[in-house]
PDB file of C-alpha atoms in Angstrom:
ATOM      1  CA  MET A  69      65.226  50.989  39.491  1.00 44.00           C
ATOM      2  CA  LEU A  70      65.009  50.870  35.682  1.00 41.00           C
ATOM      3  CA  ASP A  71      64.673  47.080  35.730  1.00 51.00           C
ATOM      4  CA  ILE A  72      61.848  47.254  38.277  1.00 45.00           C
ATOM      5  CA  ARG A  73      59.940  49.811  36.190  1.00 48.00           C
ATOM      6  CA  THR A  74      60.540  47.834  33.016  1.00 45.00           C
ATOM      7  CA  ASN A  75      59.267  44.649  34.636  1.00 52.00           C
ATOM      8  CA  ARG A  76      56.233  46.514  35.952  1.00 56.00           C
ATOM      9  CA  TRP A  77      55.259  47.638  32.446  1.00 49.00           C
ATOM     10  CA  LEU A  78      55.833  44.116  31.130  1.00 41.00           C
ATOM     11  CA  VAL A  79      53.424  42.779  33.736  1.00 42.00           C
ATOM     12  CA  ILE A  80      50.786  45.378  32.753  1.00 43.00           C
ATOM     13  CA  ALA A  81      51.234  44.527  29.072  1.00 38.00           C
ATOM     14  CA  TYR A  82      50.784  40.819  29.764  1.00 39.00           C
ATOM     15  CA  VAL A  83      47.610  41.445  31.744  1.00 40.00           C
ATOM     16  CA  LEU A  84      46.104  43.683  29.043  1.00 38.00           C
ATOM     17  CA  LEU A  85      46.874  41.123  26.353  1.00 35.00           C
ATOM     18  CA  GLY A  86      45.281  38.348  28.376  1.00 40.00           C
ATOM     19  CA  CYS A  87      48.522  36.421  28.801  1.00 37.00           C
ATOM     20  CA  SER A  88      49.888  34.747  31.903  1.00 36.00           C
ATOM     21  CA  ILE A  89      53.111  36.062  33.412  1.00 33.00           C
ATOM     22  CA  ALA A  90      54.600  32.601  33.562  1.00 33.00           C
ATOM     23  CA  GLY A  91      54.135  32.297  29.788  1.00 34.00           C
ATOM     24  CA  ALA A  92      51.605  29.486  30.058  1.00 33.00           C
ATOM     25  CA  GLN A  93      48.385  30.061  28.152  1.00 39.00           C
ATOM     26  CA  GLU A  94      45.334  30.850  30.241  1.00 52.00           C
ATOM     27  CA  ASP A  95      42.008  29.215  29.740  1.00 87.00           C
ATOM     28  CA  GLU A  96      40.420  30.580  26.573  1.00 92.00           C
ATOM     29  CA  ILE A  97      37.217  32.515  26.151  1.00 96.00           C
ATOM     30  CA  GLU A  98      34.318  30.381  24.924  1.00 95.00           C
ATOM     31  CA  THR A  99      31.464  32.352  23.437  1.00 97.00           C
ATOM     32  CA  ASP A 100      27.900  31.242  22.862  1.00 97.00           C
ATOM     33  CA  ARG A 101      27.751  33.091  19.520  1.00 95.00           C
ATOM     34  CA  ASP A 102      30.492  31.006  17.873  1.00 92.00           C
ATOM     35  CA  SER A 103      27.933  28.420  16.732  1.00 96.00           C
ATOM     36  CA  PHE A 104      24.199  27.783  16.985  1.00 96.00           C
ATOM     37  CA  THR A 105      25.047  25.279  19.734  1.00 97.00           C
ATOM     38  CA  PRO A 106      26.076  27.237  22.857  1.00 97.00           C
ATOM     39  CA  ALA A 107      29.254  26.455  24.777  1.00 97.00           C
ATOM     40  CA  THR A 108      29.039  24.132  27.784  1.00 97.00           C
ATOM     41  CA  THR A 109      31.018  26.563  29.937  1.00 97.00           C
ATOM     42  CA  THR A 110      29.898  29.568  31.972  1.00 97.00           C
ATOM     43  CA  ALA A 111      31.595  32.965  32.142  1.00 97.00           C
ATOM     44  CA  GLY A 112      33.458  32.168  35.382  1.00 95.00           C
ATOM     45  CA  ASP A 113      33.273  33.689  38.831  1.00 97.00           C
ATOM     46  CA  GLY A 114      33.554  37.483  38.630  1.00 96.00           C
ATOM     47  CA  ARG A 115      34.191  37.484  34.870  1.00 97.00           C
ATOM     48  CA  TRP A 116      32.362  39.438  32.163  1.00 98.00           C
ATOM     49  CA  ILE A 117      31.890  38.272  28.572  1.00 98.00           C
ATOM     50  CA  VAL A 118      30.531  40.632  25.908  1.00 98.00           C
ATOM     51  CA  GLU A 119      29.431  39.102  22.594  1.00 98.00           C
ATOM     52  CA  SER A 120      28.109  40.727  19.439  1.00 98.00           C
ATOM     53  CA  ALA A 121      27.492  39.665  15.836  1.00 97.00           C
ATOM     54  CA  TYR A 122      25.839  40.522  12.527  1.00 97.00           C
ATOM     55  CA  THR A 123      23.843  37.992  10.510  1.00 96.00           C
ATOM     56  CA  LEU A 124      22.692  38.198   6.887  1.00 96.00           C
ATOM     57  CA  ILE A 125      20.011  35.703   5.830  1.00 95.00           C
ATOM     58  CA  ASP A 126      19.153  35.063   2.186  1.00 95.00           C
ATOM     59  CA  ASN A 127      15.480  34.049   2.369  1.00 93.00           C
ATOM     60  CA  ARG A 128      13.951  32.054  -0.457  1.00 90.00           C
ATOM     61  CA  ASP A 129      10.701  33.892  -1.224  1.00 87.00           C
ATOM     62  CA  VAL A 130      10.850  37.145   0.773  1.00 89.00           C
ATOM     63  CA  PRO A 131      13.418  39.955   1.206  1.00 91.00           C
ATOM     64  CA  GLU A 132      16.686  39.166   2.978  1.00 93.00           C
ATOM     65  CA  THR A 133      16.973  39.598   6.740  1.00 94.00           C
ATOM     66  CA  HIS A 134      19.603  41.587   8.645  1.00 95.00           C
ATOM     67  CA  SER A 135      20.125  40.855  12.347  1.00 95.00           C
ATOM     68  CA  TYR A 136      22.362  42.969  14.601  1.00 96.00           C
ATOM     69  CA  PRO A 137      24.003  43.650  17.027  1.00 97.00           C
ATOM     70  CA  GLU A 138      22.971  40.315  18.648  1.00 96.00           C
ATOM     71  CA  LEU A 139      24.409  41.773  21.845  1.00 98.00           C
ATOM     72  CA  LEU A 140      24.859  39.412  24.793  1.00 98.00           C
ATOM     73  CA  ILE A 141      26.436  40.426  28.114  1.00 98.00           C
ATOM     74  CA  ARG A 142      27.296  37.565  30.464  1.00 98.00           C
ATOM     75  CA  ARG A 143      28.315  38.034  34.107  1.00 98.00           C
ATOM     76  CA  GLY A 144      29.644  35.164  36.190  1.00 98.00           C
ATOM     77  CA  VAL A 145      28.277  35.279  39.732  1.00 97.00           C
ATOM     78  CA  SER A 146      30.016  32.006  40.653  1.00 97.00           C
ATOM     79  CA  ASP A 147      31.979  29.261  38.924  1.00 96.00           C
ATOM     80  CA  TRP A 148      28.744  27.496  37.975  1.00 97.00           C
ATOM     81  CA  LEU A 149      26.241  30.331  37.409  1.00 98.00           C
ATOM     82  CA  GLU A 150      26.017  33.385  35.154  1.00 98.00           C
ATOM     83  CA  VAL A 151      23.363  36.018  34.471  1.00 98.00           C
ATOM     84  CA  ARG A 152      22.690  37.199  30.921  1.00 98.00           C
ATOM     85  CA  LEU A 153      21.331  40.370  29.321  1.00 98.00           C
ATOM     86  CA  GLY A 154      21.150  41.225  25.632  1.00 97.00           C
ATOM     87  CA  TRP A 155      19.377  43.081  22.849  1.00 97.00           C
ATOM     88  CA  ASN A 156      18.893  42.608  19.106  1.00 96.00           C
ATOM     89  CA  PHE A 157      17.316  44.329  16.095  1.00 96.00           C
ATOM     90  CA  GLU A 158      16.048  42.613  12.949  1.00 94.00           C
ATOM     91  CA  VAL A 159      14.868  44.001   9.624  1.00 94.00           C
ATOM     92  CA  GLY A 160      13.723  41.974   6.638  1.00 91.00           C
ATOM     93  CA  GLY A 161      11.056  39.720   5.217  1.00 83.00           C
ATOM     94  CA  ALA A 162      11.425  36.963   7.852  1.00 80.00           C
ATOM     95  CA  GLY A 163      12.768  36.378  11.332  1.00 76.00           C
ATOM     96  CA  SER A 164      16.241  35.040  12.053  1.00 77.00           C
ATOM     97  CA  PRO A 165      16.254  31.301  12.850  1.00 79.00           C
ATOM     98  CA  VAL A 166      20.047  30.831  12.744  1.00 76.00           C
ATOM     99  CA  SER A 167      21.347  32.599  15.860  1.00 71.00           C
ATOM    100  CA  GLY A 168      21.136  30.682  19.111  1.00 63.00           C
ATOM    101  CA  ASN A 169      20.862  33.829  21.251  1.00 61.00           C
ATOM    102  CA  ILE A 170      17.604  35.074  19.709  1.00 59.00           C
ATOM    103  CA  PRO A 171      14.238  33.306  19.401  1.00 60.00           C
ATOM    104  CA  SER A 172      13.376  31.435  16.221  1.00 59.00           C
ATOM    105  CA  ASP A 173      10.770  33.198  14.100  1.00 58.00           C
ATOM    106  CA  PHE A 174       8.908  31.491  11.264  1.00 56.00           C
ATOM    107  CA  GLY A 175       6.982  34.549  10.097  1.00 56.00           C
ATOM    108  CA  GLU A 176       7.423  35.609   6.476  1.00 56.00           C
ATOM    109  CA  GLU A 177       6.189  38.866   4.975  1.00 57.00           C
ATOM    110  CA  ALA A 178       6.432  40.270   1.467  1.00 58.00           C
ATOM    111  CA  GLU A 179       7.069  43.707   2.977  1.00 67.00           C
ATOM    112  CA  ILE A 180      10.046  44.732   5.087  1.00 80.00           C
ATOM    113  CA  GLU A 181       9.364  44.527   8.815  1.00 87.00           C
ATOM    114  CA  GLU A 182      11.432  45.776  11.749  1.00 92.00           C
ATOM    115  CA  GLU A 183      11.500  44.485  15.308  1.00 93.00           C
ATOM    116  CA  SER A 184      13.767  44.385  18.339  1.00 95.00           C
ATOM    117  CA  ARG A 185      13.868  42.326  21.541  1.00 95.00           C
ATOM    118  CA  ILE A 186      15.582  42.404  24.907  1.00 97.00           C
ATOM    119  CA  LEU A 187      17.006  39.149  26.271  1.00 96.00           C
ATOM    120  CA  TYR A 188      17.452  38.194  29.940  1.00 98.00           C
ATOM    121  CA  GLY A 189      18.206  34.945  31.723  1.00 98.00           C
ATOM    122  CA  ILE A 190      20.687  32.647  33.433  1.00 98.00           C
ATOM    123  CA  LYS A 191      23.118  29.881  32.501  1.00 98.00           C
ATOM    124  CA  ALA A 192      24.040  27.200  35.036  1.00 98.00           C
ATOM    125  CA  LEU A 193      26.645  24.430  35.002  1.00 98.00           C
ATOM    126  CA  LEU A 194      25.058  21.052  35.751  1.00 98.00           C
ATOM    127  CA  THR A 195      27.904  18.526  35.440  1.00 98.00           C
ATOM    128  CA  GLU A 196      31.626  18.527  34.743  1.00 97.00           C
ATOM    129  CA  GLN A 197      33.214  16.104  32.300  1.00 97.00           C
ATOM    130  CA  SER A 198      34.381  12.883  33.899  1.00 96.00           C
ATOM    131  CA  GLY A 199      35.021   9.851  31.731  1.00 91.00           C
ATOM    132  CA  TRP A 200      31.923   9.278  29.615  1.00 93.00           C
ATOM    133  CA  ARG A 201      29.910  11.775  31.644  1.00 97.00           C
ATOM    134  CA  PRO A 202      29.716  15.015  29.618  1.00 98.00           C
ATOM    135  CA  GLU A 203      30.067  18.578  30.751  1.00 98.00           C
ATOM    136  CA  SER A 204      26.574  20.068  30.661  1.00 98.00           C
ATOM    137  CA  THR A 205      24.740  23.333  31.265  1.00 98.00           C
ATOM    138  CA  VAL A 206      21.210  24.678  31.101  1.00 98.00           C
ATOM    139  CA  ILE A 207      20.195  28.116  29.756  1.00 98.00           C
ATOM    140  CA  LEU A 208      16.876  29.729  30.715  1.00 98.00           C
ATOM    141  CA  GLN A 209      16.007  32.941  28.861  1.00 97.00           C
ATOM    142  CA  GLY A 210      13.167  35.341  28.199  1.00 96.00           C
ATOM    143  CA  PHE A 211      12.689  37.566  25.142  1.00 95.00           C
ATOM    144  CA  THR A 212      10.506  40.688  25.339  1.00 95.00           C
ATOM    145  CA  PRO A 213       9.820  42.927  22.303  1.00 94.00           C
ATOM    146  CA  THR A 214      11.063  46.528  22.512  1.00 96.00           C
ATOM    147  CA  SER A 215       9.798  47.574  19.055  1.00 94.00           C
ATOM    148  CA  GLY A 216       7.762  46.147  16.195  1.00 90.00           C
ATOM    149  CA  GLU A 217       4.303  44.588  15.932  1.00 85.00           C
ATOM    150  CA  ALA A 218       4.932  41.672  18.310  1.00 83.00           C
ATOM    151  CA  THR A 219       4.057  42.287  21.962  1.00 86.00           C
ATOM    152  CA  ASP A 220       4.241  38.828  23.584  1.00 87.00           C
ATOM    153  CA  THR A 221       7.181  37.664  25.669  1.00 91.00           C
ATOM    154  CA  GLN A 222       8.739  34.327  24.675  1.00 91.00           C
ATOM    155  CA  MET A 223      10.629  31.914  26.907  1.00 93.00           C
ATOM    156  CA  SER A 224      13.268  29.342  26.007  1.00 95.00           C
ATOM    157  CA  ALA A 225      15.153  26.544  27.765  1.00 97.00           C
ATOM    158  CA  THR A 226      18.329  24.987  26.355  1.00 97.00           C
ATOM    159  CA  TYR A 227      20.192  21.898  27.552  1.00 98.00           C
ATOM    160  CA  VAL A 228      23.795  21.707  26.311  1.00 98.00           C
ATOM    161  CA  PHE A 229      26.218  18.816  26.787  1.00 98.00           C
ATOM    162  CA  GLY A 230      29.537  17.802  25.289  1.00 98.00           C
ATOM    163  CA  TRP A 231      33.003  16.334  25.567  1.00 98.00           C
ATOM    164  CA  THR A 232      36.515  17.711  24.993  1.00 96.00           C
ATOM    165  CA  GLY A 233      39.137  15.200  23.848  1.00 95.00           C
ATOM    166  CA  GLU A 234      42.805  15.084  24.783  1.00 93.00           C
ATOM    167  CA  THR A 235      43.710  16.693  21.440  1.00 94.00           C
ATOM    168  CA  GLY A 236      41.338  19.625  22.075  1.00 94.00           C
ATOM    169  CA  VAL A 237      38.591  18.413  19.739  1.00 97.00           C
ATOM    170  CA  VAL A 238      35.171  19.451  21.087  1.00 97.00           C
ATOM    171  CA  TRP A 239      31.863  17.722  20.400  1.00 98.00           C
ATOM    172  CA  ASP A 240      28.880  19.628  21.799  1.00 98.00           C
ATOM    173  CA  SER A 241      25.173  19.061  21.304  1.00 98.00           C
ATOM    174  CA  ALA A 242      22.079  20.908  22.485  1.00 98.00           C
ATOM    175  CA  LEU A 243      18.308  20.763  22.570  1.00 97.00           C
ATOM    176  CA  ARG A 244      16.420  24.032  22.788  1.00 96.00           C
ATOM    177  CA  TYR A 245      12.726  24.454  23.525  1.00 96.00           C
ATOM    178  CA  SER A 246      10.840  27.723  23.121  1.00 92.00           C
ATOM    179  CA  HIS A 247       7.290  28.980  22.833  1.00 86.00           C
ATOM    180  CA  SER A 248       6.367  31.086  19.810  1.00 82.00           C
ATOM    181  CA  SER A 249       3.347  32.650  18.164  1.00 75.00           C
ATOM    182  CA  LEU A 250       2.324  34.003  14.782  1.00 75.00           C
ATOM    183  CA  GLU A 251      -0.774  36.199  14.853  1.00 73.00           C
ATOM    184  CA  ASP A 252      -3.341  34.015  16.722  1.00 76.00           C
ATOM    185  CA  ASP A 253      -1.401  30.773  16.264  1.00 79.00           C
ATOM    186  CA  ASN A 254       0.526  29.683  19.402  1.00 85.00           C
ATOM    187  CA  PHE A 255       2.948  26.758  19.161  1.00 90.00           C
ATOM    188  CA  ASN A 256       6.154  25.187  20.456  1.00 92.00           C
ATOM    189  CA  VAL A 257       9.560  25.209  18.751  1.00 93.00           C
ATOM    190  CA  TRP A 258      12.196  22.477  19.179  1.00 96.00           C
ATOM    191  CA  SER A 259      15.781  23.068  18.011  1.00 96.00           C
ATOM    192  CA  PRO A 260      18.312  20.200  18.187  1.00 97.00           C
ATOM    193  CA  SER A 261      21.917  20.861  17.184  1.00 97.00           C
ATOM    194  CA  SER A 262      25.355  19.270  17.216  1.00 98.00           C
ATOM    195  CA  VAL A 263      28.786  20.749  16.446  1.00 98.00           C
ATOM    196  CA  VAL A 264      32.358  19.445  16.220  1.00 98.00           C
ATOM    197  CA  LYS A 265      35.167  21.967  16.817  1.00 98.00           C
ATOM    198  CA  VAL A 266      38.747  21.151  15.796  1.00 98.00           C
ATOM    199  CA  PRO A 267      41.765  23.228  16.893  1.00 97.00           C
ATOM    200  CA  ILE A 268      44.172  24.291  14.146  1.00 97.00           C
ATOM    201  CA  GLY A 269      47.390  25.445  15.776  1.00 94.00           C
ATOM    202  CA  GLU A 270      47.192  27.480  18.974  1.00 92.00           C
ATOM    203  CA  ARG A 271      44.765  30.222  17.900  1.00 95.00           C
ATOM    204  CA  TRP A 272      42.418  28.834  15.244  1.00 97.00           C
ATOM    205  CA  LYS A 273      39.415  26.545  15.597  1.00 97.00           C
ATOM    206  CA  ALA A 274      37.258  25.282  12.756  1.00 98.00           C
ATOM    207  CA  HIS A 275      33.852  23.695  13.184  1.00 98.00           C
ATOM    208  CA  ALA A 276      31.077  21.906  11.322  1.00 98.00           C
ATOM    209  CA  GLU A 277      27.506  21.907  12.631  1.00 98.00           C
ATOM    210  CA  TYR A 278      24.020  20.635  11.980  1.00 98.00           C
ATOM    211  CA  PHE A 279      20.960  22.270  13.504  1.00 97.00           C
ATOM    212  CA  GLY A 280      17.253  22.029  12.900  1.00 96.00           C
ATOM    213  CA  ILE A 281      14.203  24.059  13.909  1.00 94.00           C
ATOM    214  CA  PHE A 282      10.812  22.346  14.140  1.00 94.00           C
ATOM    215  CA  SER A 283       7.415  23.710  15.075  1.00 91.00           C
ATOM    216  CA  ASP A 284       5.048  21.659  17.230  1.00 91.00           C
ATOM    217  CA  GLY A 285       1.340  22.385  17.437  1.00 89.00           C
ATOM    218  CA  ARG A 286       1.336  25.010  14.695  1.00 85.00           C
ATOM    219  CA  GLU A 287      -1.600  25.206  12.288  1.00 85.00           C
ATOM    220  CA  GLN A 288       0.833  24.640   9.412  1.00 86.00           C
ATOM    221  CA  GLU A 289       3.866  22.781  10.751  1.00 89.00           C
ATOM    222  CA  THR A 290       7.315  23.967   9.710  1.00 89.00           C
ATOM    223  CA  SER A 291      10.718  22.264   9.745  1.00 93.00           C
ATOM    224  CA  GLN A 292      14.063  23.765   8.796  1.00 94.00           C
ATOM    225  CA  HIS A 293      17.403  21.954   8.471  1.00 97.00           C
ATOM    226  CA  PHE A 294      20.823  23.628   8.232  1.00 97.00           C
ATOM    227  CA  PHE A 295      24.459  22.711   7.704  1.00 98.00           C
ATOM    228  CA  SER A 296      26.966  25.292   8.893  1.00 98.00           C
ATOM    229  CA  PRO A 297      30.794  25.377   8.879  1.00 98.00           C
ATOM    230  CA  GLY A 298      32.764  28.166  10.539  1.00 98.00           C
ATOM    231  CA  ALA A 299      35.978  29.255  12.212  1.00 98.00           C
ATOM    232  CA  HIS A 300      37.154  31.567  14.967  1.00 97.00           C
ATOM    233  CA  TYR A 301      40.505  33.121  15.835  1.00 98.00           C
ATOM    234  CA  LEU A 302      41.859  33.995  19.270  1.00 97.00           C
ATOM    235  CA  ILE A 303      43.569  37.389  19.128  1.00 98.00           C
ATOM    236  CA  THR A 304      44.290  36.842  22.825  1.00 97.00           C
ATOM    237  CA  PRO A 305      42.886  34.232  25.237  1.00 96.00           C
ATOM    238  CA  ASN A 306      40.295  36.884  26.160  1.00 97.00           C
ATOM    239  CA  LEU A 307      39.396  38.212  22.685  1.00 98.00           C
ATOM    240  CA  GLU A 308      37.863  36.140  19.909  1.00 98.00           C
ATOM    241  CA  VAL A 309      36.681  36.959  16.388  1.00 98.00           C
ATOM    242  CA  GLY A 310      34.870  34.483  14.204  1.00 97.00           C
ATOM    243  CA  CYS A 311      32.565  33.839  11.292  1.00 97.00           C
ATOM    244  CA  ARG A 312      30.218  31.096  10.227  1.00 97.00           C
ATOM    245  CA  TRP A 313      27.994  30.530   7.264  1.00 96.00           C
ATOM    246  CA  GLY A 314      25.459  27.931   6.317  1.00 97.00           C
ATOM    247  CA  TRP A 315      22.904  26.573   3.907  1.00 97.00           C
ATOM    248  CA  GLY A 316      19.314  25.520   4.333  1.00 96.00           C
ATOM    249  CA  LEU A 317      18.897  21.838   3.498  1.00 97.00           C
ATOM    250  CA  ASN A 318      15.192  21.910   2.653  1.00 95.00           C
ATOM    251  CA  ASP A 319      12.729  24.228   0.918  1.00 94.00           C
ATOM    252  CA  GLN A 320      11.324  25.673   4.150  1.00 92.00           C
ATOM    253  CA  ALA A 321      14.768  26.868   5.295  1.00 94.00           C
ATOM    254  CA  PRO A 322      16.503  30.008   3.957  1.00 94.00           C
ATOM    255  CA  ASN A 323      18.923  29.564   1.059  1.00 95.00           C
ATOM    256  CA  PHE A 324      22.018  30.809   2.860  1.00 96.00           C
ATOM    257  CA  PHE A 325      23.225  32.783   5.863  1.00 97.00           C
ATOM    258  CA  SER A 326      26.479  34.343   7.019  1.00 97.00           C
ATOM    259  CA  ASN A 327      27.432  35.546  10.482  1.00 97.00           C
ATOM    260  CA  ALA A 328      30.459  37.453  11.808  1.00 98.00           C
ATOM    261  CA  GLY A 329      31.156  38.653  15.320  1.00 97.00           C
ATOM    262  CA  PHE A 330      33.405  38.818  18.341  1.00 98.00           C
ATOM    263  CA  GLY A 331      33.597  37.991  22.016  1.00 98.00           C
ATOM    264  CA  TRP A 332      35.574  39.786  24.748  1.00 98.00           C
ATOM    265  CA  ARG A 333      36.186  38.548  28.274  1.00 98.00           C
ATOM    266  CA  TYR A 334      37.476  40.587  31.184  1.00 95.00           C
TER     267      TYR A 334
END
């Protein structure tokens, strides 16, 4: 009887830690917050993923920006489809252009401004990797202000594709389109990105990424280029913590940003 009870508690411990009873590692959580480029995977049928992060942006000519909690809740309704809901708050002299889960904002003000938005949308798997054919997904999202001066809802569409090599190296790329406005100026925003993720041991992954943000149809066009390295650590296959930082590569981009957060799957 003692052995049965002991084994029962071992099973519970393994489940809570996100480990498989057979000792083989389960598939790992893949968050969308780990880099500007989202993951090509969905949450999985019946699975929940909760992501949150804090971003500090050192703007060049206006006060620094703080963005938090960058909350994103993902619910898998099938193996290929998930629904998404989130919320974020920003305070500073400019919007946050460096987090893929919130809309890019080119506005700059000498005074501190505060705003928040709710996020809602879906993510769908389009193709699975097969030879040279990449794994790919599409993300459709809306962003509606919940506080601040802005009142218009923005929409975005993101196409993500990538390959995973036999050694676990991941190369993902994305193209995001969104509609934005600044006072009476309405324009489009295009955001290409590409990231390479390299496993280091069983729990660490390091990455290097380029992403850019370009206005289209704005009265005064804007382009921002960034380089961003980062790393994340798997506490368990279902719990990830990570950080990334980056530098603006041209005068229209912020000097520097840093981001830290976590993702939890259950």
